[in-house]
């Protein structure tokens, strides 16, 4: 034991406090509220890379990173694709001496950001607009705010101005003076990808279905209109009718997000351990870490433990990470490649055919994720059929997003008779794509040209 190194040879990736300390058995995780104290602070040296691990989400496959390789306390933790170099900003180790999980980059530990965040409030004050009323939007020259109408059918989110609130129910638009404003600090809008993200404001509910309805902002032909949302749908009232759309933004409260900070002995928000496939607080076993979404750059937060897949992680040794290999998708018809039109990063951008650039550009590069689904290097979005062709959308596990290679074809995993097709065999630049029954023609055949 006298020659025990300060780090085990990993495979657990845990920091060991020094000579004389016996390493735990493989896969061991200390129980909640227990960590191994040491007589001195951890050494300032970074552990070897081979003793560190990636923290990889089981949903989407992104890994935790100290944002922009920041070295200052308070730097945010975000989700990114794993690099092939094993950047220090992506590597972590569990420090038993302090009971924390630390970044190899700066030896700062995971912590919860310290902000004066408050939960949302519903305020019965229709005579004037509160200073922190949610999400002002302009429709028809008037400014509206998110509110909750108090109705015979329940509390229904809608839009309000001055002494009136408009809401939708049963296909119609209604107006009432009996409503409450919704207020909250530090909110943001998150584009809908199929379900409410963590921090969404569940402000109302209807008696007919008993479901929670969230405050949301519909993206309509008339402008951005506050309404109610659940699942993949937002309903809103306008011009006497109830309308609905899947193109909307959730209103999300930014609270309890994960950052890295200098170690403070005994600070509960810094005491985390790996517990099976979760990151659990040592002193409050009900608190775990959860990724906000599967989008690159999304944040990580602390929340109550549940069965949500976004709370599940893999702790992958640095030597075992699978790094995405990027490729061009080249047509057998004319040699042009699949391209994200205009390198536009917005959801709904069309995929087109374009000559391959002499120097690789990320809007022409693609990769296979951990599920074998084709994703764009530009945005991590996936291919999805629309009424106008094939466009790029955030991955939400829909069956029509699961395009995968099969020989020369690119097919839908659950419906391999449908393949990716250059519409009409068009050979001009900018030609659009579609899904079509396989016929064996050149406009349905592809080659994957890897660059790494």
Short mmCIF file of C-alpha atoms in Angstrom, two decimals:
data_model
loop_
_atom_site.label_atom_id
_atom_site.label_comp_id
_atom_site.label_asym_id
_atom_site.label_seq_id
_atom_site.Cartn_x
_atom_site.Cartn_y
_atom_site.Cartn_z
CA UNK A 1 0.00 0.00 0.00
CA UNK A 2 2.96 2.34 0.44
CA UNK A 3 3.19 2.66 -3.32
CA UNK A 4 -0.53 3.25 -3.88
CA UNK A 5 -0.73 5.96 -6.60
CA UNK A 6 -2.88 9.05 -6.02
CA UNK A 7 -5.28 7.79 -8.71
CA UNK A 8 -6.47 4.28 -9.37
CA UNK A 9 -5.66 2.75 -12.74
CA UNK A 10 -9.31 3.36 -13.68
CA UNK A 11 -11.77 2.01 -14.75
CA UNK A 12 -13.79 3.80 -12.09
CA UNK A 13 -12.09 7.14 -12.76
CA UNK A 14 -12.32 8.15 -9.11
CA UNK A 15 -9.77 10.37 -7.39
CA UNK A 16 -7.97 8.57 -4.57
CA UNK A 17 -6.76 10.57 -1.58
CA UNK A 18 -3.24 9.18 -1.40
CA UNK A 19 -0.95 6.48 0.01
CA UNK A 20 -2.55 4.11 2.46
CA UNK A 21 -6.06 4.36 0.99
CA UNK A 22 -7.54 1.15 -0.38
CA UNK A 23 -9.47 1.67 -3.65
CA UNK A 24 -13.12 0.62 -3.67
CA UNK A 25 -14.26 -2.39 -5.67
CA UNK A 26 -15.19 -1.94 -9.32
CA UNK A 27 -18.51 -0.11 -9.83
CA UNK A 28 -18.71 0.94 -6.17
CA UNK A 29 -20.64 4.14 -5.43
CA UNK A 30 -20.73 5.53 -1.87
CA UNK A 31 -24.21 5.83 -0.37
CA UNK A 32 -25.98 9.16 -0.32
CA UNK A 33 -24.63 11.43 2.39
CA UNK A 34 -21.33 9.57 2.69
CA UNK A 35 -18.00 10.55 1.21
CA UNK A 36 -14.40 9.85 2.19
CA UNK A 37 -12.79 12.81 3.96
CA UNK A 38 -9.09 13.52 3.79
CA UNK A 39 -6.65 15.35 5.98
CA UNK A 40 -5.46 17.68 3.24
CA UNK A 41 -6.87 19.35 0.14
CA UNK A 42 -6.50 17.57 -3.22
CA UNK A 43 -3.22 18.22 -4.99
CA UNK A 44 -3.28 20.98 -7.63
CA UNK A 45 -2.05 18.62 -10.36
CA UNK A 46 -4.58 17.40 -12.89
CA UNK A 47 -5.18 13.66 -12.93
CA UNK A 48 -3.95 11.79 -16.01
CA UNK A 49 -6.51 11.65 -18.79
CA UNK A 50 -6.73 7.89 -18.56
CA UNK A 51 -8.10 8.26 -15.02
CA UNK A 52 -10.91 10.61 -16.09
CA UNK A 53 -14.27 10.01 -17.70
CA UNK A 54 -16.82 11.64 -19.96
CA UNK A 55 -20.29 12.27 -18.53
CA UNK A 56 -22.46 11.22 -21.46
CA UNK A 57 -26.23 11.61 -21.68
CA UNK A 58 -28.19 8.46 -22.53
CA UNK A 59 -30.54 10.71 -24.52
CA UNK A 60 -28.81 12.10 -27.60
CA UNK A 61 -25.28 11.02 -26.66
CA UNK A 62 -23.84 14.48 -25.92
CA UNK A 63 -21.28 14.93 -23.14
CA UNK A 64 -20.91 17.49 -20.36
CA UNK A 65 -18.42 20.29 -21.00
CA UNK A 66 -17.20 23.36 -19.14
CA UNK A 67 -18.56 25.96 -21.57
CA UNK A 68 -15.93 27.42 -23.91
CA UNK A 69 -13.20 25.82 -21.76
CA UNK A 70 -13.76 28.55 -19.18
CA UNK A 71 -11.46 28.61 -16.17
CA UNK A 72 -13.44 30.99 -13.94
CA UNK A 73 -15.73 29.91 -11.09
CA UNK A 74 -19.36 30.18 -12.15
CA UNK A 75 -18.73 28.97 -15.72
CA UNK A 76 -21.74 27.12 -17.10
CA UNK A 77 -21.84 23.40 -17.85
CA UNK A 78 -23.31 22.58 -21.28
CA UNK A 79 -23.79 19.56 -23.54
CA UNK A 80 -21.62 19.05 -26.65
CA UNK A 81 -20.54 16.22 -28.98
CA UNK A 82 -17.46 14.43 -27.62
CA UNK A 83 -14.21 15.53 -29.24
CA UNK A 84 -11.68 13.10 -30.65
CA UNK A 85 -8.87 14.84 -28.74
CA UNK A 86 -10.38 14.28 -25.29
CA UNK A 87 -10.46 17.96 -24.38
CA UNK A 88 -9.87 18.73 -20.70
CA UNK A 89 -13.10 20.73 -20.67
CA UNK A 90 -15.01 17.47 -21.31
CA UNK A 91 -13.18 15.27 -18.79
CA UNK A 92 -14.17 14.75 -15.16
CA UNK A 93 -13.10 12.78 -12.11
CA UNK A 94 -14.78 11.94 -8.81
CA UNK A 95 -12.85 13.30 -5.84
CA UNK A 96 -13.51 11.11 -2.79
CA UNK A 97 -11.58 13.43 -0.50
CA UNK A 98 -14.02 16.29 -0.98
CA UNK A 99 -17.06 14.29 -2.12
CA UNK A 100 -17.28 16.22 -5.40
CA UNK A 101 -17.07 15.67 -9.15
CA UNK A 102 -14.38 17.90 -10.64
CA UNK A 103 -13.33 19.11 -14.06
CA UNK A 104 -9.87 18.11 -15.26
CA UNK A 105 -9.65 21.50 -16.98
CA UNK A 106 -9.67 23.72 -13.93
CA UNK A 107 -10.19 21.45 -10.88
CA UNK A 108 -13.46 23.27 -10.18
CA UNK A 109 -16.35 21.10 -9.01
CA UNK A 110 -19.93 20.70 -10.20
CA UNK A 111 -22.23 23.09 -8.36
CA UNK A 112 -25.62 24.77 -8.70
CA UNK A 113 -25.53 28.39 -9.83
CA UNK A 114 -26.25 30.88 -7.10
CA UNK A 115 -28.96 33.22 -8.36
CA UNK A 116 -31.98 34.75 -6.70
CA UNK A 117 -34.34 32.64 -8.78
CA UNK A 118 -37.96 32.38 -7.73
CA UNK A 119 -40.70 30.07 -9.00
CA UNK A 120 -43.40 31.53 -11.19
CA UNK A 121 -46.31 33.26 -9.49
CA UNK A 122 -49.92 33.77 -10.52
CA UNK A 123 -50.99 37.27 -9.46
CA UNK A 124 -54.62 38.42 -9.36
CA UNK A 125 -53.94 42.00 -10.39
CA UNK A 126 -55.80 42.72 -13.64
CA UNK A 127 -55.76 46.50 -13.21
CA UNK A 128 -52.11 46.88 -14.25
CA UNK A 129 -49.34 44.82 -15.82
CA UNK A 130 -46.71 43.62 -13.29
CA UNK A 131 -43.14 44.62 -14.09
CA UNK A 132 -42.07 40.98 -14.46
CA UNK A 133 -45.11 39.73 -16.38
CA UNK A 134 -44.10 36.99 -18.78
CA UNK A 135 -43.11 37.33 -22.41
CA UNK A 136 -44.56 40.48 -23.94
CA UNK A 137 -45.54 39.90 -27.58
CA UNK A 138 -46.98 42.20 -30.20
CA UNK A 139 -50.00 41.18 -32.27
CA UNK A 140 -51.94 43.62 -34.43
CA UNK A 141 -50.12 46.57 -32.89
CA UNK A 142 -50.98 45.64 -29.27
CA UNK A 143 -48.68 44.19 -26.63
CA UNK A 144 -49.92 41.06 -24.83
CA UNK A 145 -48.60 39.12 -21.85
CA UNK A 146 -48.98 35.53 -20.69
CA UNK A 147 -51.86 35.10 -18.26
CA UNK A 148 -54.27 32.50 -16.85
CA UNK A 149 -58.02 32.90 -17.33
CA UNK A 150 -60.21 31.73 -14.45
CA UNK A 151 -63.07 29.99 -16.27
CA UNK A 152 -65.89 27.53 -15.67
CA UNK A 153 -63.76 24.92 -17.47
CA UNK A 154 -60.66 25.45 -15.35
CA UNK A 155 -57.63 27.73 -15.28
CA UNK A 156 -56.61 28.21 -18.91
CA UNK A 157 -53.39 29.95 -20.08
CA UNK A 158 -53.92 32.71 -22.64
CA UNK A 159 -52.92 36.29 -23.49
CA UNK A 160 -53.81 39.47 -21.61
CA UNK A 161 -53.61 43.24 -21.86
CA UNK A 162 -54.97 45.86 -19.46
CA UNK A 163 -58.19 44.36 -18.01
CA UNK A 164 -58.88 41.56 -20.50
CA UNK A 165 -57.60 38.05 -21.11
CA UNK A 166 -58.27 36.04 -24.26
CA UNK A 167 -58.13 32.24 -24.16
CA UNK A 168 -59.20 29.31 -26.29
CA UNK A 169 -61.46 26.39 -25.44
CA UNK A 170 -63.52 23.91 -27.44
CA UNK A 171 -62.68 25.49 -30.80
CA UNK A 172 -63.66 29.06 -29.84
CA UNK A 173 -62.06 32.23 -28.50
CA UNK A 174 -63.28 33.70 -25.21
CA UNK A 175 -62.51 36.90 -23.32
CA UNK A 176 -62.72 37.52 -19.58
CA UNK A 177 -61.81 40.10 -16.97
CA UNK A 178 -61.35 37.35 -14.39
CA UNK A 179 -57.73 36.35 -14.86
CA UNK A 180 -54.29 36.37 -13.28
CA UNK A 181 -50.92 37.47 -14.60
CA UNK A 182 -48.02 35.00 -14.64
CA UNK A 183 -44.76 36.44 -13.31
CA UNK A 184 -41.26 34.97 -13.00
CA UNK A 185 -37.66 36.17 -13.20
CA UNK A 186 -35.03 34.78 -15.57
CA UNK A 187 -37.21 33.15 -18.20
CA UNK A 188 -36.39 32.13 -21.73
CA UNK A 189 -38.20 30.70 -24.74
CA UNK A 190 -37.35 27.15 -25.83
CA UNK A 191 -38.45 25.97 -29.28
CA UNK A 192 -40.82 23.02 -29.13
CA UNK A 193 -39.35 19.60 -29.90
CA UNK A 194 -42.28 17.48 -28.73
CA UNK A 195 -42.54 17.74 -24.95
CA UNK A 196 -42.18 20.39 -22.21
CA UNK A 197 -38.53 20.94 -21.25
CA UNK A 198 -37.46 21.09 -17.63
CA UNK A 199 -38.45 24.41 -16.06
CA UNK A 200 -41.61 24.83 -18.18
CA UNK A 201 -44.41 26.72 -16.46
CA UNK A 202 -47.41 24.51 -15.77
CA UNK A 203 -49.82 27.35 -15.06
CA UNK A 204 -53.22 25.86 -15.72
CA UNK A 205 -55.44 22.88 -16.16
CA UNK A 206 -58.78 22.01 -17.75
CA UNK A 207 -61.47 20.01 -15.98
CA UNK A 208 -62.44 17.99 -19.06
CA UNK A 209 -59.14 16.12 -19.31
CA UNK A 210 -57.41 16.87 -16.00
CA UNK A 211 -54.12 17.59 -17.78
CA UNK A 212 -51.61 20.28 -16.90
CA UNK A 213 -51.36 23.01 -19.53
CA UNK A 214 -48.17 25.01 -19.88
CA UNK A 215 -47.69 28.63 -20.84
CA UNK A 216 -46.36 28.86 -24.38
CA UNK A 217 -45.98 31.25 -27.30
CA UNK A 218 -47.45 30.12 -30.63
CA UNK A 219 -45.61 31.10 -33.82
CA UNK A 220 -48.60 31.98 -35.97
CA UNK A 221 -49.23 33.73 -39.28
CA UNK A 222 -50.49 36.72 -37.26
CA UNK A 223 -47.46 36.91 -34.98
CA UNK A 224 -46.31 35.35 -31.72
CA UNK A 225 -49.40 34.72 -29.58
CA UNK A 226 -49.44 33.47 -25.95
CA UNK A 227 -51.47 30.31 -25.44
CA UNK A 228 -51.62 26.93 -23.71
CA UNK A 229 -49.57 23.84 -24.54
CA UNK A 230 -49.22 20.18 -23.71
CA UNK A 231 -47.32 17.44 -25.50
CA UNK A 232 -46.52 18.59 -29.01
CA UNK A 233 -49.39 21.07 -29.44
CA UNK A 234 -50.07 24.70 -28.55
CA UNK A 235 -53.62 26.08 -28.68
CA UNK A 236 -54.21 29.82 -28.91
CA UNK A 237 -57.10 32.19 -29.44
CA UNK A 238 -57.27 34.71 -32.24
CA UNK A 239 -59.93 36.46 -34.28
CA UNK A 240 -62.82 34.59 -32.66
CA UNK A 241 -61.46 31.05 -33.10
CA UNK A 242 -59.25 28.50 -31.43
CA UNK A 243 -56.15 27.60 -33.45
CA UNK A 244 -53.44 25.05 -32.78
CA UNK A 245 -49.87 24.44 -33.94
CA UNK A 246 -46.77 22.40 -33.18
CA UNK A 247 -44.61 25.43 -34.03
CA UNK A 248 -44.28 27.21 -30.71
CA UNK A 249 -41.98 28.07 -27.81
CA UNK A 250 -42.22 26.85 -24.23
CA UNK A 251 -41.69 29.47 -21.53
CA UNK A 252 -38.96 28.12 -19.27
CA UNK A 253 -37.68 29.40 -15.93
CA UNK A 254 -33.90 29.35 -15.72
CA UNK A 255 -33.20 27.97 -12.25
CA UNK A 256 -30.95 25.44 -10.54
CA UNK A 257 -28.56 25.17 -13.48
CA UNK A 258 -25.21 23.43 -13.12
CA UNK A 259 -21.94 25.37 -13.17
CA UNK A 260 -18.40 24.74 -11.92
CA UNK A 261 -17.16 26.48 -8.79
CA UNK A 262 -14.28 26.49 -6.35
CA UNK A 263 -14.68 23.88 -3.64
CA UNK A 264 -16.33 25.05 -0.41
CA UNK A 265 -16.10 22.43 2.39
CA UNK A 266 -19.51 21.02 3.31
CA UNK A 267 -21.48 22.94 0.68
CA UNK A 268 -24.40 20.64 -0.16
CA UNK A 269 -24.85 21.84 -3.75
CA UNK A 270 -21.30 20.62 -4.55
CA UNK A 271 -21.61 17.12 -3.10
CA UNK A 272 -22.40 14.75 -5.99
CA UNK A 273 -21.69 11.11 -6.78
CA UNK A 274 -22.26 8.62 -9.55
CA UNK A 275 -25.16 6.39 -8.51
CA UNK A 276 -25.72 3.75 -11.18
CA UNK A 277 -26.84 5.82 -14.19
CA UNK A 278 -27.64 9.01 -12.27
CA UNK A 279 -25.68 11.90 -10.77
CA UNK A 280 -27.09 12.11 -7.26
CA UNK A 281 -26.60 14.61 -4.46
CA UNK A 282 -24.82 12.99 -1.51
CA UNK A 283 -26.92 14.72 1.15
CA UNK A 284 -30.27 14.81 -0.66
CA UNK A 285 -30.81 11.61 -2.60
CA UNK A 286 -33.93 13.03 -4.28
CA UNK A 287 -31.82 15.60 -6.15
CA UNK A 288 -30.21 14.54 -9.43
CA UNK A 289 -28.79 16.16 -12.55
CA UNK A 290 -30.76 16.29 -15.77
CA UNK A 291 -29.96 17.49 -19.27
CA UNK A 292 -32.42 20.10 -20.54
CA UNK A 293 -32.57 18.86 -24.15
CA UNK A 294 -30.71 16.87 -26.80
CA UNK A 295 -29.53 20.03 -28.57
CA UNK A 296 -25.84 21.00 -28.63
CA UNK A 297 -25.23 23.79 -26.12
CA UNK A 298 -28.17 22.84 -23.88
CA UNK A 299 -27.66 23.22 -20.17
CA UNK A 300 -27.76 20.82 -17.23
CA UNK A 301 -29.90 21.38 -14.16
CA UNK A 302 -30.59 19.96 -10.73
CA UNK A 303 -34.07 18.55 -10.29
CA UNK A 304 -36.10 15.93 -8.41
CA UNK A 305 -35.36 12.33 -9.34
CA UNK A 306 -37.84 10.62 -11.66
CA UNK A 307 -37.99 8.07 -14.47
CA UNK A 308 -37.20 10.78 -17.05
CA UNK A 309 -34.57 9.45 -19.47
CA UNK A 310 -32.90 12.89 -19.48
CA UNK A 311 -31.67 12.09 -15.95
CA UNK A 312 -29.72 9.04 -17.11
CA UNK A 313 -25.98 9.17 -17.80
CA UNK A 314 -23.07 7.01 -18.82
CA UNK A 315 -19.64 7.51 -17.26
CA UNK A 316 -17.32 6.58 -20.08
CA UNK A 317 -13.55 6.23 -19.57
CA UNK A 318 -11.63 8.67 -21.71
CA UNK A 319 -10.03 5.84 -23.66
CA UNK A 320 -13.39 4.28 -24.58
CA UNK A 321 -15.39 7.22 -25.94
CA UNK A 322 -16.83 6.71 -29.40
CA UNK A 323 -16.18 9.80 -31.47
CA UNK A 324 -18.39 10.69 -34.39
CA UNK A 325 -16.88 10.11 -37.83
CA UNK A 326 -18.03 12.69 -40.35
CA UNK A 327 -18.86 12.02 -43.98
CA UNK A 328 -20.32 13.49 -47.14
CA UNK A 329 -23.50 11.87 -48.45
CA UNK A 330 -22.80 11.72 -52.18
CA UNK A 331 -25.39 10.89 -54.85
CA UNK A 332 -24.69 8.18 -57.40
CA UNK A 333 -26.78 10.23 -59.87
CA UNK A 334 -24.36 13.13 -60.33
CA UNK A 335 -21.80 13.16 -57.49
CA UNK A 336 -23.32 16.12 -55.69
CA UNK A 337 -23.69 15.95 -51.92
CA UNK A 338 -26.41 16.42 -49.35
CA UNK A 339 -26.27 20.01 -48.09
CA UNK A 340 -28.05 22.07 -45.39
CA UNK A 341 -29.32 24.99 -47.49
CA UNK A 342 -27.43 28.20 -46.83
CA UNK A 343 -25.76 26.69 -43.74
CA UNK A 344 -28.90 27.87 -41.93
CA UNK A 345 -29.09 26.62 -38.34
CA UNK A 346 -32.82 27.16 -37.89
CA UNK A 347 -35.21 24.19 -37.56
CA UNK A 348 -37.11 23.67 -40.79
CA UNK A 349 -34.17 24.43 -43.09
CA UNK A 350 -34.34 22.31 -46.24
CA UNK A 351 -31.83 19.62 -47.20
CA UNK A 352 -30.76 20.06 -50.85
CA UNK A 353 -28.22 18.73 -53.35
CA UNK A 354 -25.15 20.87 -54.02
CA UNK A 355 -21.64 20.46 -55.45
CA UNK A 356 -19.13 19.36 -52.82
CA UNK A 357 -17.01 22.27 -51.60
CA UNK A 358 -13.22 21.91 -52.16
CA UNK A 359 -12.68 22.38 -48.41
CA UNK A 360 -15.16 20.50 -46.19
CA UNK A 361 -17.86 22.72 -44.67
CA UNK A 362 -19.99 21.57 -41.77
CA UNK A 363 -23.28 22.12 -43.59
CA UNK A 364 -22.24 19.29 -45.95
CA UNK A 365 -20.97 16.93 -43.25
CA UNK A 366 -23.02 14.29 -41.47
CA UNK A 367 -22.54 11.60 -38.84
CA UNK A 368 -24.29 8.58 -37.32
CA UNK A 369 -25.33 9.04 -33.70
CA UNK A 370 -25.33 6.29 -31.07
CA UNK A 371 -28.66 5.05 -32.42
CA UNK A 372 -27.40 4.88 -36.01
CA UNK A 373 -29.48 7.91 -37.05
CA UNK A 374 -28.04 10.34 -39.61
CA UNK A 375 -27.42 13.79 -38.06
CA UNK A 376 -25.99 17.07 -39.37
CA UNK A 377 -22.63 18.24 -38.04
CA UNK A 378 -23.88 21.83 -38.37
CA UNK A 379 -26.69 21.56 -35.82
CA UNK A 380 -26.99 17.89 -34.76
CA UNK A 381 -30.48 18.02 -36.33
CA UNK A 382 -31.82 15.02 -38.24
CA UNK A 383 -33.59 14.57 -41.56
CA UNK A 384 -37.38 14.66 -41.50
CA UNK A 385 -39.94 14.61 -44.35
CA UNK A 386 -42.18 17.64 -44.81
CA UNK A 387 -44.78 18.62 -47.37
CA UNK A 388 -42.09 20.45 -49.33
CA UNK A 389 -39.22 17.98 -49.21
CA UNK A 390 -36.79 16.87 -46.52
CA UNK A 391 -35.92 19.37 -43.84
CA UNK A 392 -33.75 19.48 -40.71
CA UNK A 393 -35.36 19.26 -37.27
CA UNK A 394 -34.14 18.60 -33.71
CA UNK A 395 -34.14 14.88 -32.96
CA UNK A 396 -37.22 13.87 -30.96
CA UNK A 397 -37.25 10.09 -31.58
CA UNK A 398 -40.03 10.28 -34.16
CA UNK A 399 -40.13 7.31 -36.53
CA UNK A 400 -39.87 9.59 -39.59
CA UNK A 401 -36.54 10.98 -38.30
CA UNK A 402 -34.73 7.66 -38.08
CA UNK A 403 -32.91 7.65 -41.42
CA UNK A 404 -30.08 5.14 -41.50
CA UNK A 405 -27.79 3.61 -44.17
CA UNK A 406 -28.69 0.25 -45.73
CA UNK A 407 -26.23 -0.68 -48.46
CA UNK A 408 -26.51 2.01 -51.15
CA UNK A 409 -29.84 3.18 -49.74
CA UNK A 410 -30.80 5.52 -46.93
CA UNK A 411 -33.99 4.15 -45.39
CA UNK A 412 -36.33 4.72 -42.48
CA UNK A 413 -35.47 2.19 -39.80
CA UNK A 414 -39.09 1.23 -39.12
CA UNK A 415 -40.16 1.37 -42.76
CA UNK A 416 -37.22 0.27 -44.95
CA UNK A 417 -39.36 0.24 -48.10
CA UNK A 418 -39.15 4.05 -48.04
CA UNK A 419 -35.83 5.55 -49.04
CA UNK A 420 -34.21 8.96 -49.47
CA UNK A 421 -34.79 10.10 -53.05
CA UNK A 422 -33.73 13.12 -55.14
CA UNK A 423 -37.13 14.33 -56.25
CA UNK A 424 -37.76 13.57 -59.91
CA UNK A 425 -34.11 12.70 -60.54
CA UNK A 426 -33.40 16.45 -60.73
CA UNK A 427 -29.74 17.21 -61.52
CA UNK A 428 -29.60 20.98 -60.95
CA UNK A 429 -28.01 22.64 -57.92
CA UNK A 430 -30.51 23.04 -55.09
CA UNK A 431 -32.56 19.98 -56.04
CA UNK A 432 -34.86 18.89 -53.22
CA UNK A 433 -35.30 15.46 -51.71
CA UNK A 434 -38.24 13.34 -50.68
CA UNK A 435 -39.08 9.94 -49.26
CA UNK A 436 -40.13 7.46 -51.93
CA UNK A 437 -40.62 3.75 -52.44
CA UNK A 438 -37.35 2.11 -53.46
CA UNK A 439 -37.03 1.56 -57.23
CA UNK A 440 -33.28 0.92 -57.52
CA UNK A 441 -32.61 4.11 -59.50
CA UNK A 442 -29.45 6.24 -59.28
CA UNK A 443 -31.29 9.10 -57.56
CA UNK A 444 -31.91 6.69 -54.65
CA UNK A 445 -28.32 5.45 -54.34
CA UNK A 446 -25.73 7.09 -52.09
CA UNK A 447 -22.10 6.85 -51.10
CA UNK A 448 -20.71 7.79 -47.68
CA UNK A 449 -17.36 9.56 -48.17
CA UNK A 450 -15.66 9.76 -44.75
CA UNK A 451 -13.22 12.57 -43.97
CA UNK A 452 -11.77 11.10 -40.74
#
